[in-house]
Short mmCIF file of C-alpha atoms in Angstrom, two decimals:
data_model
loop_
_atom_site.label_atom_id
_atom_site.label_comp_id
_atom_site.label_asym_id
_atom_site.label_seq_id
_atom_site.Cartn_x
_atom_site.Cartn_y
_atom_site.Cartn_z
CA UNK A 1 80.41 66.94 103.22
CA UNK A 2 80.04 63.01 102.96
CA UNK A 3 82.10 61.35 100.92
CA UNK A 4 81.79 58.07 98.89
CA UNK A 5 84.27 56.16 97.78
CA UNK A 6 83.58 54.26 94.50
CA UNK A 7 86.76 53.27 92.76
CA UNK A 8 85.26 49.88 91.34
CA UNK A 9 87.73 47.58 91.85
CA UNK A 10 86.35 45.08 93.66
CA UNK A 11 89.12 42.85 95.08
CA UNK A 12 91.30 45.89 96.07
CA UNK A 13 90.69 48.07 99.36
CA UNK A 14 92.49 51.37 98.88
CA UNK A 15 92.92 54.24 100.92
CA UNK A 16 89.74 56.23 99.95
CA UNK A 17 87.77 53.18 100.97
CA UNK A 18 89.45 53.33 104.61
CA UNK A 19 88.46 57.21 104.76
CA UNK A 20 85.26 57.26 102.70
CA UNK A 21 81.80 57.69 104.60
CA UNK A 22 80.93 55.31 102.08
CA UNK A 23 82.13 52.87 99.90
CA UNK A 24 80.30 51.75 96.57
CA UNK A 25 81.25 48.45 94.63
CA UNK A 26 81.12 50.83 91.57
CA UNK A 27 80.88 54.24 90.24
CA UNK A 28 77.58 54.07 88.62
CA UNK A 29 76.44 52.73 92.30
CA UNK A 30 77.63 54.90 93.46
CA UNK A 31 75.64 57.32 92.21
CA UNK A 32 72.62 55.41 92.49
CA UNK A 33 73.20 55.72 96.32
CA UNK A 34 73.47 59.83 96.20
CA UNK A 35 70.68 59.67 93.76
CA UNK A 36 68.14 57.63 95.61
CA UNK A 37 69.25 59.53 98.79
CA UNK A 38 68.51 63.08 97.27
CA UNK A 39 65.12 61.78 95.89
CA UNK A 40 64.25 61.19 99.81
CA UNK A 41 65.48 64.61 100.22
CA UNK A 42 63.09 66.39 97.91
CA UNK A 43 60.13 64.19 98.80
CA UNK A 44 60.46 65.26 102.57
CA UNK A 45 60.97 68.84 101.88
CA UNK A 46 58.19 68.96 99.76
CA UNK A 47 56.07 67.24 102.68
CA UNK A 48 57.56 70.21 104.55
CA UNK A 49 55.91 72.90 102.59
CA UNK A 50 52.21 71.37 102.64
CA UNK A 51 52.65 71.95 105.97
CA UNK A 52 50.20 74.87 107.62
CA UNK A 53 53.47 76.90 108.40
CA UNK A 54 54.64 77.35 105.14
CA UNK A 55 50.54 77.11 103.35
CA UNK A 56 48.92 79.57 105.75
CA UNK A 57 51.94 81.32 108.11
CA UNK A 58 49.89 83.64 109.75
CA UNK A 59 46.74 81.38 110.29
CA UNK A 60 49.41 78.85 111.68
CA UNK A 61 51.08 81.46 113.73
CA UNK A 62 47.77 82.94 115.13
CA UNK A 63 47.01 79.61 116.19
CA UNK A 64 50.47 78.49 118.32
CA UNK A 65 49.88 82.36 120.11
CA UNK A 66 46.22 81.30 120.81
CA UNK A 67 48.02 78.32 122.42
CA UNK A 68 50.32 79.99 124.40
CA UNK A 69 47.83 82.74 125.44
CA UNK A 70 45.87 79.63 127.06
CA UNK A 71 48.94 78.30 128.33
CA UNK A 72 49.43 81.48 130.39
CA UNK A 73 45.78 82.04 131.22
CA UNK A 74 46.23 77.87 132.80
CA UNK A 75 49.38 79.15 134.51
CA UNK A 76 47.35 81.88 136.27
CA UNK A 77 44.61 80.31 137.75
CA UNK A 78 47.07 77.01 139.35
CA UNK A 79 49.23 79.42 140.78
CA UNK A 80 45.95 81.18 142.46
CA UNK A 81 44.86 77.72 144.02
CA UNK A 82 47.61 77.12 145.78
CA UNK A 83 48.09 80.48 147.11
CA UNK A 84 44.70 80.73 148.41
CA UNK A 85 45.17 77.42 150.17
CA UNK A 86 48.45 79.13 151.83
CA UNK A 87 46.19 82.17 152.86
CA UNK A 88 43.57 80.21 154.85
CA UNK A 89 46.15 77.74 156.44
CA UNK A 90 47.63 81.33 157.75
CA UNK A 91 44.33 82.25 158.79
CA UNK A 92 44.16 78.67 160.61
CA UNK A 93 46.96 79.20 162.34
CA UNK A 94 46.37 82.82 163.38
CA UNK A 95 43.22 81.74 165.29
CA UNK A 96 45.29 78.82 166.60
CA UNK A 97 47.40 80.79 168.29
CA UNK A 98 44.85 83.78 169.61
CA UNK A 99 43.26 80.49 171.66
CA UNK A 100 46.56 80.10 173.43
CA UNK A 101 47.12 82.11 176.27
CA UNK A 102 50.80 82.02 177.59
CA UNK A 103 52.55 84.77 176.00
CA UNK A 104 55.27 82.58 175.40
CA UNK A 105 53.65 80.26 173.35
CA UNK A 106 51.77 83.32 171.63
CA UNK A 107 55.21 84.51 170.48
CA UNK A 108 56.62 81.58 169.67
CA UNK A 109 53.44 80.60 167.02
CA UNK A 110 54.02 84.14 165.93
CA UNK A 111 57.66 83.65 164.95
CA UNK A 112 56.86 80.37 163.05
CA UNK A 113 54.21 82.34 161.38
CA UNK A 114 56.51 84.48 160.06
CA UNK A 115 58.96 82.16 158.68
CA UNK A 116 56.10 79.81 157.10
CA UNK A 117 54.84 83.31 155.25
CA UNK A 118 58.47 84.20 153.68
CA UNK A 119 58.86 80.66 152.78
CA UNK A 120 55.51 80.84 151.28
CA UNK A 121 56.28 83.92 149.40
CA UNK A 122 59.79 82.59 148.31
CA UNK A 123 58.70 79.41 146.74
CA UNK A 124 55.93 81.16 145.21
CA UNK A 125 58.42 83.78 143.82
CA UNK A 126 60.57 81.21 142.55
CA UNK A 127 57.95 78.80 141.18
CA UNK A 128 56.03 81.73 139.35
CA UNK A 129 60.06 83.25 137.85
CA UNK A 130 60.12 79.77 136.57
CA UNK A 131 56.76 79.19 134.91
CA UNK A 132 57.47 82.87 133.45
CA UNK A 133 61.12 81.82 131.97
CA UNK A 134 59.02 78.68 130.56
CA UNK A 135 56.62 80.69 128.85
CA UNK A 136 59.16 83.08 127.29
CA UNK A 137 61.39 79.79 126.57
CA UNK A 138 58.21 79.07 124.62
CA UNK A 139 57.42 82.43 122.75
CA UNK A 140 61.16 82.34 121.81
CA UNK A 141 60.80 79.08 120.16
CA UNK A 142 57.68 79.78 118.58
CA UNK A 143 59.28 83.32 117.35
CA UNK A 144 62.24 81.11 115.59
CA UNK A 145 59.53 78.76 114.03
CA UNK A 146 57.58 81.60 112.48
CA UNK A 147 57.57 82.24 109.06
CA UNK A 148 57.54 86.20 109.70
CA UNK A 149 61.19 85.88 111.50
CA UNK A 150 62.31 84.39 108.10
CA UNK A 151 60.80 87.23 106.45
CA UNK A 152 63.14 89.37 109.53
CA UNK A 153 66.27 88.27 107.94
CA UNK A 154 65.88 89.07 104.64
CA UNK A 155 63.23 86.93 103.07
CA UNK A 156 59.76 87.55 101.12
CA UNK A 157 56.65 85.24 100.54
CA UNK A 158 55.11 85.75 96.95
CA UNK A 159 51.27 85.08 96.50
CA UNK A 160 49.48 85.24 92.90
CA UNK A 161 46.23 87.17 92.43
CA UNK A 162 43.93 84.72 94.40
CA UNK A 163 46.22 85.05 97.29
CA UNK A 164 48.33 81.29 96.71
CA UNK A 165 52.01 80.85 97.59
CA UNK A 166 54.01 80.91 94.81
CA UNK A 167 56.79 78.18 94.76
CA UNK A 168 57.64 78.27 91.36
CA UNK A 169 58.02 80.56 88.45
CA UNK A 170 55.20 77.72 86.09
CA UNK A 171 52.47 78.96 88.08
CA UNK A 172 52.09 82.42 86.63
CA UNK A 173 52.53 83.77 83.16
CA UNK A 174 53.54 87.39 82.05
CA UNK A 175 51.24 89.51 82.65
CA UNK A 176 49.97 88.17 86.06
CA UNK A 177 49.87 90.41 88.80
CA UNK A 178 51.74 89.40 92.07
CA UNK A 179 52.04 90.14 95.61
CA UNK A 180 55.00 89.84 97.80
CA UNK A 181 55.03 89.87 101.62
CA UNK A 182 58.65 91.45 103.04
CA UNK A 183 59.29 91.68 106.75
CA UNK A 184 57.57 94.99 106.77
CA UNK A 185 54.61 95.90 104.13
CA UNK A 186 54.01 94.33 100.40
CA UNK A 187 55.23 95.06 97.15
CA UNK A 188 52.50 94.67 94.21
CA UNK A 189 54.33 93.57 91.06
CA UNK A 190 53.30 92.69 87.20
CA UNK A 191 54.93 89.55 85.60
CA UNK A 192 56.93 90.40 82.89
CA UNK A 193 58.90 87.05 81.87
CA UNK A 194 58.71 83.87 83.79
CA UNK A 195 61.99 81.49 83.38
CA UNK A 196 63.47 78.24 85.08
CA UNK A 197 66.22 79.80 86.32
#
């Protein structure tokens, strides 16, 4: 936890100050620091929750797995290109080596063959296992960002009758009826009392 020191004597320096996070001229300044500082607070987080994630999870949600699923369809087809390109250089150098005639050299171009194709096949191995752990890397993230693992751990999501979030207990009156979203299936409640606290 930060700490600020705010003794108020001005001319003396005294241990707290040396230790302090902070150190304020005066009590009441310093509580005009932590003040100020937790209106920034509240003014960001409520930036936060305008935001599509928190407004619209699932339309937000269905829209980073749209993203991904095109990430993954773009991960396809440049991993095709490539291979095809290997394929006909293989091809290439097949012919190559059916228009030489010593057997020696035949075998030789043979051997190199081989080793070009299991290098192929290893660096495409290894370069498609790493586009795969970067596309899981990315559905993990985007699995901790979601709103519904929230809902995993415990957490619901309360709507009023027109479907809008609830984020405080003003917006409906007794009476209402209400709708909360738990990690599996909703709950349909009535509003009996509605208090601060």
């Amino acid at each position: 936890l930060p700490v600020i020191s705010a003794v108020g004597h001005e001319k003396d320096v005294t241990i707290s100050d040396l230790v302090a996070d902070l150190r304020a001229p005066t009590p009441t300044k310093g509580a005009e620091i932590v003040l100020a500082q937790r209106g920034n607070c509240l003014n960001r987080l409520a930036v936060l929750l305008e935001e599509p994630a928190f407004t619209e999870p699932e339309e937000w949600l269905k829209e980073l797995q749209e993203q991904v699923e095109e990430l993954q369809a773009d991960l396809v087809e440049g991993l095709k290109q490539p291979l095809f390109s290997a394929a006909h250089r293989l091809k290439v150098l097949q012919g190559d080596l059916l228009g030489c005639s010593p057997q020696a050299m035949l075998l030789h171009q043979a051997e190199r063959l081989h080793r070009l194709h299991s290098a192929l096949s290893t660096s495409s191995l290894h370069g498609l296992e790493q586009l795969t752990d970067r596309v899981h890397g990315l559905a993990g993230r985007l699995h901790a960002l979601s709103p519904l693992a929230v809902l995993d751990r415990g957490y619901s999501i309360t709507f009023d009758e027109q479907g809008r979030l609830l984020k405080k207990s003003s917006q409906v009156k007794p009476g209402d009826s209400i709708q909360t979203k738990l990690h599996q299936g909703r709950i349909h409640s009535r509003v009996e009392s509605v208090g601060e606290e």
